[in-house]
Every structure is written in C-alpha cells, then in structure tokens.
C-alpha cells in the first residue's frame, strides 16, 4: 500500500506559475488518495480563474493510458504554463516524461505502507520517501535516479554522463540538469540546502 | 593555522594528500610526509579513499600534527550519518584540527567492501551546512553546543574537466552557498579545459587549488581515462609517456608533464593540490620544476 498526502496549500500555490492544468489521479487499488482534499483544492483553483482545464482519472502511471485520456484536453494543456499533478510520485514522473517542455508540479508526498505496491512501471521509480523532491528536480526523482540518492546536486562520479557505480545508468543529476535547462528552471538549483528527513511518519517530524 | 588565512593574504597555497595505512602502524606515512611535504602549506588526509577500508583520517591527522605538519581532515558522508559526522567534527576541533575538506564520498560499491551499506545521510553540501551550524554553536537539529564553538577552514571539491561541467558548476555554487571557503579540484591534465572552467568558476569568488597527479605511465593514464570520473589525460601526454618507458618509470616524464600543466594554469588558480599516489618523494622536484 501507499498513501499520498497533499503538500500544504501554501507550498502548492507558491509553485504554480501562470495558467494551470490539473491532473488528479485517484490511483490504483493499492493507493490511498486524499480525494476530498484534492477536490477542494481543485475547486479553489478553478474559482481563482487560472485553470485552463482538469482531468480526474486513474492509473496515470500507464503512459499509453494517460496519452489516450489527455487527448481531448490537448488544447487546455497547450495553453497551460504549469501542469499540477495530484498523484503518487510515479504519476508525476510519467506526466513530466510526457511533457518535457512543461513545468510539472507534484502536489503530493507519497508514503509507503506494507503490502502490495501497485502496478507501477519501473522506469518511473518512486521510493515513497514521504518528502517528494520532484518540484526541485524537474520531475525526475533524485532518490531513485541517483545511486547515492543525493538531493543537492551531482557528485564527481559521472563519466561520459553515466554513473560510475552502474555504467548502464545515466547520471540522474545530469538528466535533472538537462531537464531544468529545457524548461528554463535552472534557478531551482539555487534553492536552500536540502537535508533529508528520514522520520516521515506522524510520530516524529 | 587555518589555510583560509593564507588565501586571504593572497598566498599561493600548496597542499598534498596522503592516505592512512591499512593497519595500525602509520609511522611511514608520517615519516614520508615529514621528509617530502614539510615545505608545503598543509597535508590532506583521506577518509577511506576509494571506499577502501583503512585507518581513519582523524587519528592520522593528529599524528601528522604532532609531527609538526598542518593536516586537513577529509570527511566523507559515505560511512557515517549526521550524528557520527557532527561527533567527529567536535572531536577533530577538540584535537586541534582546523582545516577540513567536506566530500560526499565514493560509493561503497567502488571499494573493497562492496556489500557495505552506503550511508549518504548527508552529502557534501548538507555537510558544509552542518559545519556552519556547529560554528554558530548549534547542532543540525538546533540544539545548543556547550562551551566554545568549533571553527574550521571549510573546503570542498569540484571536477573542472568533468564532461558535465554545467552540473559541476551548479553543485559548486551550492557548496559556496552552504559555506565552502576554498576548493580543491579533481586532477587536471588539460590546461585549456581548466582555464575555461575557471572563467566560469571565478564568479563564486572562492580560491581554487588546481588538482595535480604525476602521471606514472601510459598505462596509468589510459586506466584513468577509462575508469576515473572527471579525469582526462590528452593523447599527446599518453604518447609522451609511452615514448621513453625508462624515463616515464623514473618519473621524469610525469614530473615534466605535471609541471607544464601547473605553469599553464597558475595564473588562473590560487593554489595547488597534489595527489602524489605513492610518489610523495617527487613532490619537491615537481614544485621546483614548476617554479613554485
């Protein structure tokens, strides 16, 4: 099982720029998704007048399925500056992969629970760390795309763009750097120093 | 003495690095450093370099300090979590260590205990931030330290000849933001690459020490090209090393090549960092030939 929780509203609002298209994924059967909170946020954004459109669906981690469902929203997506995705970390990465030139924002954090982890494609790995970094990394997860799970940038171990730990794996931070350049968001690399919080349960925060 | 004071005075700072032994007798490391490295500013002591288990950096730093040298404690995030790293920093300050170099560290899979758990609780950037917190008298969790706060010259590394120069510059900027006061670089063999890197890196306003390795043979150069990230030995250097095997073996070719790189890069950097890799004895000759 996994649980997704909306990031706090101020955080989400601070990340939205220009016109927004919202993608809400109620997920697979293994996920607990905050449907009411997401609906309330969506309604508030729509009332604010900056939303070009939205879709509430499921299984957005399946890229073919996602393409099909987004087809009739093509115009609304085109006219949006930001795609806000309310889903688990895999869903956000699927959308970011599909729209390499758009700013894709993760509106949720994903936490792990014991049990079956859902039908998620391996190339969009999410370790359900509970503090989603995708907004700082252009929608590429540094926890899974980097051998050392570094959250403050590239180490000195990339050779010809590949990771020296696993020569079959492209350096995750090379991918992040390229993607941030592509979406014109290299400025997020100047964000405050990131220190991971391994106590992402409710008891210790 | 903190080496940042020397940079502030505009001095050209020369450091070299030594590795503690895989054993409990470090006397030859100390003797070699005393004999060949006492003329330079400070000596880096590696922290389980290349993820190969050895004596710790801190005890070896203390031995060098007792022998009259200025040690730089290298600290990686591979083997310790934030509690152990802060504890080590307090211990280092208590033992009189004033210079540190903060690194993320090689992955455990690269070393002689590939099954070990890689920690990376912090990384080079968050470690530098942590050191700054300690210097303010609080730990990373915000708890007050008792008594005097530690004070270090805080160094970091950068890889100027990496094929991901933009990502390296972005990381360098984050290190500066987190509190890095000086930089030592990965080994440079290509002066032009280093000079063009420095054109971009000078905006950060921090002293950079050129990383130098004395190439020992054509085989070693090819090995580094194939296996060591951020290192590129140009073909003409490999040819020169291969041309006269005896001259290369005696270290003459390597010292000449390294001295040439140093001379070409000197106007663009604020110091040297020599990784002698067992050729500590050639350091005085290299410095002489390079005109340092």
Coordinates of C-alpha atoms in Angstrom, one line a residue:
Chain A
X1 CA 0.0 0.0 0.0
X2 CA 1.0 3.6 -0.4
X3 CA -0.6 6.8 0.9
X4 CA -0.5 10.1 -0.9
X5 CA -1.0 13.3 1.1
X6 CA -1.4 16.8 -0.3
X7 CA 1.5 19.1 0.3
X8 CA 0.4 22.1 2.3
X9 CA -1.6 24.6 0.3
X10 CA 0.9 27.5 0.6
X11 CA 3.6 25.3 -0.8
X12 CA 1.5 24.2 -3.8
X13 CA 0.3 27.7 -4.5
X14 CA 3.9 29.1 -4.4
X15 CA 4.8 26.6 -7.1
X16 CA 2.1 27.4 -9.6
X17 CA 3.0 29.9 -12.3
X18 CA 0.7 31.3 -14.9
X19 CA -2.1 29.2 -16.3
X20 CA -2.5 25.7 -14.7
X21 CA -3.9 22.4 -16.0
X22 CA -4.6 20.0 -13.2
X23 CA -4.3 16.2 -13.4
X24 CA -5.8 14.3 -10.5
X25 CA -5.2 10.5 -10.2
X26 CA -7.3 8.5 -7.9
X27 CA -4.7 5.9 -8.3
X28 CA -4.7 2.1 -8.4
X29 CA -6.4 0.0 -5.8
X30 CA -3.3 -0.1 -3.7
X31 CA -3.2 3.6 -3.1
X32 CA -5.0 5.8 -0.5
X33 CA -5.6 9.1 -2.2
X34 CA -7.0 12.2 -0.4
X35 CA -9.9 12.6 -2.8
X36 CA -11.9 15.2 -0.9
X37 CA -8.9 17.4 -0.2
X38 CA -7.9 17.2 -3.8
X39 CA -11.4 18.1 -5.0
X40 CA -11.5 21.1 -2.6
X41 CA -8.1 22.3 -3.8
X42 CA -9.2 22.0 -7.5
X43 CA -12.4 23.9 -6.8
X44 CA -10.5 26.7 -5.2
X45 CA -8.0 26.9 -8.1
X46 CA -10.8 26.9 -10.6
X47 CA -12.6 29.7 -8.7
X48 CA -9.3 31.6 -8.8
X49 CA -9.6 31.7 -12.6
X50 CA -6.2 30.4 -13.6
X51 CA -7.1 26.9 -14.5
X52 CA -7.3 26.0 -18.2
X53 CA -8.8 22.6 -17.5
X54 CA -8.5 19.5 -15.4
X55 CA -8.9 15.8 -15.5
X56 CA -9.7 13.3 -12.7
X57 CA -8.7 9.8 -13.7
X58 CA -6.8 6.8 -12.5
X59 CA -3.6 4.8 -13.5
X60 CA -1.8 7.8 -14.9
X61 CA 1.4 5.8 -14.4
X62 CA 0.4 3.9 -17.6
X63 CA 1.8 6.2 -20.3
X64 CA -0.4 4.9 -23.1
X65 CA -3.5 5.1 -21.0
X66 CA -2.5 8.6 -19.9
X67 CA -1.9 9.8 -23.5
X68 CA -5.3 8.5 -24.6
X69 CA -7.1 10.2 -21.7
X70 CA -5.3 13.5 -22.2
X71 CA -6.1 13.6 -25.9
X72 CA -9.3 15.6 -25.6
X73 CA -7.6 18.1 -23.2
X74 CA -4.8 18.9 -25.7
X75 CA -5.8 22.5 -26.2
X76 CA -6.2 23.2 -22.5
X77 CA -2.8 21.6 -21.8
X78 CA -1.2 23.5 -24.6
X79 CA -2.4 26.8 -23.2
X80 CA -1.2 26.0 -19.6
X81 CA 2.2 27.1 -18.3
X82 CA 2.1 24.6 -15.4
X83 CA 0.8 21.1 -15.1
X84 CA -0.2 20.4 -11.5
X85 CA -0.3 16.7 -10.8
X86 CA -2.0 15.3 -7.7
X87 CA -0.9 11.7 -7.6
X88 CA 1.8 9.4 -6.3
X89 CA 5.5 10.1 -7.3
X90 CA 5.2 7.7 -10.2
X91 CA 2.3 9.6 -11.8
X92 CA 4.2 12.9 -11.6
X93 CA 7.2 11.4 -13.3
X94 CA 5.0 9.9 -16.1
X95 CA 3.5 13.3 -16.8
X96 CA 6.9 15.0 -16.7
X97 CA 8.3 12.4 -19.1
X98 CA 5.3 13.0 -21.5
X99 CA 5.6 16.8 -21.5
X100 CA 9.4 17.5 -21.4
X101 CA 8.9 21.2 -22.2
X102 CA 6.2 21.9 -19.5
X103 CA 6.7 22.8 -15.9
X104 CA 5.2 19.8 -14.0
X105 CA 4.5 20.3 -10.3
X106 CA 4.0 17.5 -7.7
X107 CA 1.2 18.4 -5.4
X108 CA 1.5 15.4 -3.1
X109 CA 4.0 13.5 -1.0
X110 CA 4.0 9.7 -1.2
X111 CA 4.4 7.5 1.8
X112 CA 4.9 3.7 1.9
X113 CA 2.8 1.2 3.8
X114 CA 3.4 -2.5 4.0
X115 CA 1.8 -4.7 1.3
X116 CA 1.5 -4.7 -2.5
X117 CA 2.9 -1.5 -4.1
X118 CA 0.7 -1.1 -7.1
X119 CA 1.2 -1.7 -10.8
X120 CA 4.0 0.9 -11.3
X121 CA 6.4 1.0 -14.3
X122 CA 9.9 0.5 -13.0
X123 CA 11.4 3.3 -15.1
X124 CA 9.4 5.8 -13.0
X125 CA 10.6 4.6 -9.7
X126 CA 9.2 6.2 -6.5
X127 CA 10.6 5.0 -3.2
X128 CA 7.7 6.6 -1.3
X129 CA 10.1 8.7 0.8
X130 CA 7.3 11.0 2.0
X131 CA 9.0 14.3 1.0
X132 CA 8.6 14.5 -2.7
X133 CA 11.6 16.3 -4.4
X134 CA 10.2 16.3 -7.9
X135 CA 9.4 20.1 -7.7
X136 CA 13.1 20.8 -7.2
X137 CA 14.3 18.4 -9.9
X138 CA 12.1 19.0 -13.0
X139 CA 10.1 15.9 -12.3
X140 CA 13.0 13.4 -12.2
X141 CA 13.3 11.7 -8.8
X142 CA 16.8 12.1 -7.3
X143 CA 16.2 9.4 -4.7
X144 CA 15.8 6.7 -7.4
X145 CA 17.7 8.2 -10.4
X146 CA 20.9 8.8 -8.4
X147 CA 22.9 5.8 -7.0
X148 CA 23.6 7.8 -3.8
X149 CA 20.1 9.4 -3.7
X150 CA 21.8 12.8 -3.5
X151 CA 19.4 15.8 -3.1
X152 CA 21.9 18.7 -3.5
X153 CA 23.3 18.0 -7.0
X154 CA 25.7 15.9 -8.9
X155 CA 28.7 14.2 -7.3
X156 CA 32.0 13.8 -9.0
X157 CA 31.2 10.2 -10.2
X158 CA 29.7 10.8 -13.6
X159 CA 31.8 9.6 -16.6
X160 CA 30.5 10.4 -20.1
X161 CA 27.2 11.2 -18.5
X162 CA 26.9 7.7 -17.0
X163 CA 27.1 6.8 -13.3
X164 CA 30.4 5.2 -12.2
X165 CA 28.5 2.9 -9.8
X166 CA 26.4 1.5 -12.6
X167 CA 27.7 2.2 -16.1
X168 CA 24.3 1.2 -17.6
X169 CA 22.6 4.0 -15.7
X170 CA 22.7 7.7 -16.8
X171 CA 23.7 10.1 -14.1
X172 CA 20.4 11.2 -12.6
X173 CA 21.7 14.7 -11.9
X174 CA 22.9 15.0 -15.5
X175 CA 19.3 14.3 -16.5
X176 CA 17.9 16.7 -13.9
X177 CA 20.3 19.5 -15.1
X178 CA 19.3 18.9 -18.7
X179 CA 15.6 18.9 -17.9
X180 CA 15.8 22.1 -15.8
X181 CA 17.7 23.8 -18.6
X182 CA 15.0 22.6 -21.1
X183 CA 12.1 24.1 -19.0
X184 CA 14.1 27.2 -18.2
X185 CA 14.1 26.5 -14.4
X186 CA 17.8 26.2 -13.6
X187 CA 17.0 28.8 -10.9
X188 CA 15.6 26.0 -8.6
X189 CA 19.2 24.7 -8.2
X190 CA 19.7 27.8 -6.0
X191 CA 17.1 26.5 -3.5
X192 CA 18.1 26.2 0.1
X193 CA 20.4 23.4 1.3
X194 CA 18.3 20.2 1.4
X195 CA 18.6 17.8 4.3
X196 CA 16.5 14.7 4.1
X197 CA 14.1 13.8 6.8
X198 CA 14.1 10.1 7.5
X199 CA 11.4 10.4 10.1
X200 CA 8.5 11.0 7.8
X201 CA 5.9 9.2 9.9
X202 CA 3.4 11.2 12.1
X203 CA 5.1 10.5 15.4
X204 CA 8.5 12.2 14.6
X205 CA 8.7 15.1 12.3
Chain B
X1 CA 46.6 27.5 11.3
X2 CA 43.6 27.8 9.0
X3 CA 44.6 27.8 5.4
X4 CA 41.8 30.3 4.6
X5 CA 44.0 32.9 6.3
X6 CA 46.7 32.3 3.7
X7 CA 44.3 32.6 0.8
X8 CA 43.1 35.8 2.3
X9 CA 46.7 37.1 2.3
X10 CA 46.9 36.3 -1.4
X11 CA 49.3 33.4 -0.9
X12 CA 49.6 30.6 -3.4
X13 CA 48.6 27.6 -1.2
X14 CA 50.2 24.2 -1.9
X15 CA 48.7 21.0 -0.3
X16 CA 49.3 17.4 -1.0
X17 CA 47.4 14.3 0.1
X18 CA 48.4 11.2 2.0
X19 CA 46.4 8.1 2.8
X20 CA 46.4 6.4 6.2
X21 CA 47.6 2.7 6.2
X22 CA 45.5 -0.4 6.2
X23 CA 46.9 -1.3 9.5
X24 CA 47.8 0.3 12.8
X25 CA 51.3 1.5 12.0
X26 CA 51.3 4.9 10.4
X27 CA 54.9 5.7 11.0
X28 CA 56.0 5.5 7.3
X29 CA 53.1 7.9 6.3
X30 CA 54.3 10.4 8.9
X31 CA 58.0 10.0 8.0
X32 CA 57.3 10.4 4.3
X33 CA 55.2 13.5 4.9
X34 CA 57.9 15.0 7.2
X35 CA 60.6 14.3 4.6
X36 CA 58.9 15.4 1.4
X37 CA 55.8 17.5 2.4
X38 CA 57.1 19.7 5.2
X39 CA 57.8 22.5 2.7
X40 CA 54.2 22.8 1.6
X41 CA 51.3 24.5 3.4
X42 CA 49.2 21.6 4.5
X43 CA 48.6 17.9 4.1
X44 CA 45.2 16.3 3.3
X45 CA 44.5 13.0 5.0
X46 CA 42.0 10.9 3.0
X47 CA 38.9 9.3 4.6
X48 CA 38.9 5.6 3.5
X49 CA 39.8 6.8 0.0
X50 CA 38.0 5.0 -2.9
X51 CA 35.9 3.2 -0.3
X52 CA 38.8 1.1 0.7
X53 CA 38.9 0.5 4.5
X54 CA 41.9 2.0 6.2
X55 CA 42.8 3.8 9.5
X56 CA 40.6 6.8 10.0
X57 CA 41.5 10.3 8.8
X58 CA 41.3 11.9 12.2
X59 CA 43.9 9.7 14.1
X60 CA 46.3 10.1 11.1
X61 CA 45.7 13.9 11.1
X62 CA 46.6 14.0 14.8
X63 CA 49.8 12.0 14.2
X64 CA 50.8 14.5 11.4
X65 CA 50.0 17.5 13.6
X66 CA 52.2 16.0 16.4
X67 CA 55.0 15.7 13.8
X68 CA 54.7 19.5 13.1
X69 CA 52.6 19.4 9.9
X70 CA 49.3 21.1 9.2
X71 CA 46.7 18.4 8.5
X72 CA 43.5 18.8 6.5
X73 CA 40.8 16.4 7.7
X74 CA 38.9 14.9 4.8
X75 CA 35.4 13.9 5.8
X76 CA 33.0 11.9 3.6
X77 CA 29.3 11.2 4.1
X78 CA 29.6 7.5 2.9
X79 CA 30.2 5.8 6.3
X80 CA 28.6 8.0 8.9
X81 CA 25.2 9.5 9.5
X82 CA 24.7 13.1 10.7
X83 CA 25.1 12.2 14.3
X84 CA 28.5 10.5 13.7
X85 CA 29.7 13.2 11.4
X86 CA 29.0 16.0 13.9
X87 CA 30.5 14.0 16.6
X88 CA 33.7 13.5 14.5
X89 CA 33.8 17.3 13.8
X90 CA 33.6 18.1 17.5
X91 CA 36.3 15.6 18.2
X92 CA 38.5 17.0 15.5
X93 CA 38.2 20.5 16.8
X94 CA 39.0 19.3 20.3
X95 CA 42.1 17.7 19.0
X96 CA 43.3 20.9 17.3
X97 CA 42.3 20.2 13.7
X98 CA 41.5 23.5 12.0
X99 CA 41.2 22.5 8.3
X100 CA 38.6 20.2 6.8
X101 CA 37.5 19.1 3.4
X102 CA 33.9 18.0 3.0
X103 CA 33.1 15.4 0.4
X104 CA 30.1 13.2 -0.4
X105 CA 32.5 10.2 -0.9
X106 CA 32.7 7.4 -3.4
X107 CA 30.0 4.8 -3.3
X108 CA 30.7 1.6 -1.2
X109 CA 30.4 -0.5 -4.4
X110 CA 33.7 1.1 -5.7
X111 CA 35.8 -0.2 -2.8
X112 CA 36.9 -3.3 -1.0
X113 CA 33.7 -3.8 1.0
X114 CA 31.2 -3.7 -1.9
X115 CA 28.5 -5.2 0.3
X116 CA 28.7 -2.4 2.9
X117 CA 25.7 -0.1 3.5
X118 CA 26.2 3.2 1.7
X119 CA 25.1 5.9 4.2
X120 CA 24.9 9.3 2.4
X121 CA 22.5 10.6 5.1
X122 CA 24.1 14.0 4.4
X123 CA 26.1 14.9 1.3
X124 CA 28.9 17.4 0.7
X125 CA 26.5 20.4 0.6
X126 CA 24.5 19.5 3.7
X127 CA 27.7 18.6 5.5
X128 CA 29.1 22.0 4.8
X129 CA 25.8 23.5 6.1
X130 CA 26.1 21.3 9.2
X131 CA 29.7 22.6 9.9
X132 CA 28.4 26.2 9.7
X133 CA 25.7 25.3 12.2
X134 CA 28.3 23.9 14.6
X135 CA 30.4 27.0 14.2
X136 CA 27.3 29.0 15.2
X137 CA 27.1 26.9 18.4
X138 CA 24.2 24.7 17.5
X139 CA 23.9 21.3 16.0
X140 CA 22.0 20.3 12.9
X141 CA 18.9 19.7 15.0
X142 CA 19.2 23.1 16.5
X143 CA 20.4 22.1 20.0
X144 CA 22.9 24.4 21.6
X145 CA 26.5 23.2 22.0
X146 CA 28.1 23.5 25.4
X147 CA 31.1 26.0 25.6
X148 CA 33.2 27.3 22.8
X149 CA 32.0 26.5 19.2
X150 CA 34.5 24.9 16.7
X151 CA 36.0 26.9 13.9
X152 CA 37.3 25.3 10.7
X153 CA 38.6 26.4 7.3
X154 CA 35.9 24.6 5.2
X155 CA 37.0 23.2 1.9
X156 CA 35.2 21.3 -0.8
X157 CA 36.0 19.7 -4.2
X158 CA 35.0 20.2 -7.8
X159 CA 35.7 18.4 -11.0
X160 CA 36.7 21.0 -13.7
X161 CA 37.3 18.5 -16.5
X162 CA 34.1 16.6 -16.0
X163 CA 32.0 16.1 -19.1
X164 CA 29.1 17.5 -17.0
X165 CA 30.7 21.0 -16.4
X166 CA 27.3 22.7 -16.0
X167 CA 26.2 20.3 -13.3
X168 CA 29.6 20.7 -11.6
X169 CA 29.3 24.5 -11.6
X170 CA 25.8 24.3 -10.2
X171 CA 27.0 22.0 -7.4
X172 CA 30.0 24.3 -6.8
X173 CA 27.6 27.2 -6.4
X174 CA 25.5 25.2 -3.9
X175 CA 28.7 24.4 -1.9
X176 CA 29.6 28.1 -1.8
X177 CA 26.1 28.9 -0.6
X178 CA 26.4 26.2 2.1
X179 CA 29.7 27.6 3.4
X180 CA 32.6 26.3 1.3
X181 CA 35.6 28.7 1.6
X182 CA 38.0 27.1 -0.7
X183 CA 38.1 24.4 -3.4
X184 CA 40.4 21.6 -4.4
X185 CA 39.9 20.1 -7.8
X186 CA 40.0 16.6 -9.3
X187 CA 43.2 16.0 -11.2
X188 CA 43.7 18.3 -14.3
X189 CA 45.8 17.3 -17.3
X190 CA 44.2 19.5 -19.8
X191 CA 45.1 23.2 -19.1
X192 CA 42.6 24.6 -21.6
X193 CA 39.7 22.8 -20.0
X194 CA 40.7 24.0 -16.6
X195 CA 41.2 27.6 -17.8
X196 CA 37.8 27.7 -19.4
X197 CA 36.3 26.2 -16.2
X198 CA 37.9 28.9 -14.1
X199 CA 36.5 31.6 -16.4
X200 CA 33.1 30.4 -15.2
X201 CA 34.0 29.5 -11.6
X202 CA 35.7 32.8 -10.7
X203 CA 32.2 34.4 -10.3
X204 CA 31.9 32.5 -7.0
X205 CA 34.9 34.4 -5.6
X206 CA 36.4 31.4 -3.8
X207 CA 40.0 30.3 -4.0
X208 CA 40.6 27.2 -6.2
X209 CA 43.5 24.8 -5.9
X210 CA 44.5 23.1 -9.1
X211 CA 44.4 19.3 -8.7
X212 CA 47.6 17.6 -9.8
X213 CA 48.6 13.9 -10.3
X214 CA 52.0 13.0 -11.6
X215 CA 51.3 10.5 -14.4
X216 CA 53.3 7.4 -13.9
X217 CA 52.9 5.6 -17.2
X218 CA 50.9 5.4 -20.4
X219 CA 49.0 2.5 -18.9
X220 CA 48.1 4.5 -15.8
X221 CA 46.9 7.4 -18.0
X222 CA 44.7 5.1 -20.1
X223 CA 43.4 3.5 -17.0
X224 CA 42.4 6.8 -15.6
X225 CA 40.7 7.9 -18.9
X226 CA 38.6 4.7 -18.8
X227 CA 37.8 4.4 -15.2
X228 CA 38.2 7.6 -13.2
X229 CA 35.3 10.1 -13.5
X230 CA 36.3 13.7 -14.3
X231 CA 39.9 12.8 -15.4
X232 CA 41.0 13.1 -19.0
X233 CA 44.7 12.7 -20.0
X234 CA 45.1 14.0 -23.6
X235 CA 46.5 11.6 -26.1
X236 CA 49.7 13.6 -26.6
X237 CA 50.6 13.1 -23.0
X238 CA 50.0 9.3 -23.3
X239 CA 52.2 9.3 -26.3
X240 CA 55.0 11.1 -24.5
X241 CA 54.8 8.7 -21.6
X242 CA 54.9 5.7 -24.0
X243 CA 57.8 7.2 -26.0
X244 CA 60.5 6.5 -23.4
X245 CA 59.4 3.9 -20.9
X246 CA 62.5 4.2 -18.7
X247 CA 62.2 8.0 -18.4
X248 CA 58.5 7.6 -17.5
X249 CA 59.3 4.9 -15.0
X250 CA 61.8 7.1 -13.3
X251 CA 59.1 9.7 -13.0
X252 CA 61.0 12.3 -15.2
X253 CA 58.3 12.5 -17.9
X254 CA 55.5 12.6 -15.4
X255 CA 57.1 15.4 -13.4
X256 CA 57.7 17.4 -16.6
X257 CA 54.1 17.0 -17.8
X258 CA 52.6 17.9 -14.4
X259 CA 55.0 20.9 -14.1
X260 CA 53.8 22.1 -17.6
X261 CA 50.1 21.9 -16.5
X262 CA 50.9 23.8 -13.3
X263 CA 52.8 26.6 -15.2
X264 CA 50.0 27.0 -17.7
X265 CA 47.2 27.0 -15.0
X266 CA 48.9 29.0 -12.3
X267 CA 47.7 32.5 -13.4
X268 CA 44.1 31.2 -13.2
X269 CA 44.1 29.5 -9.7
X270 CA 45.0 30.3 -6.1
X271 CA 47.0 27.1 -5.2
X272 CA 47.8 23.5 -5.9
X273 CA 46.6 20.3 -4.5
X274 CA 48.9 17.4 -5.3
X275 CA 47.7 13.8 -5.2
X276 CA 51.1 12.0 -5.3
X277 CA 49.7 8.5 -5.1
X278 CA 52.9 7.0 -3.6
X279 CA 55.2 9.4 -5.4
X280 CA 55.5 11.8 -2.4
X281 CA 59.2 11.8 -2.9
X282 CA 58.8 13.5 -6.3
X283 CA 56.8 16.5 -4.9
X284 CA 59.8 18.7 -4.0
X285 CA 61.2 18.2 -7.5
X286 CA 57.8 18.9 -9.2
X287 CA 57.4 22.2 -7.2
X288 CA 60.9 23.2 -8.2
X289 CA 60.4 22.5 -11.9
X290 CA 57.0 24.3 -11.8
X291 CA 58.7 27.3 -10.3
X292 CA 56.7 27.3 -7.0

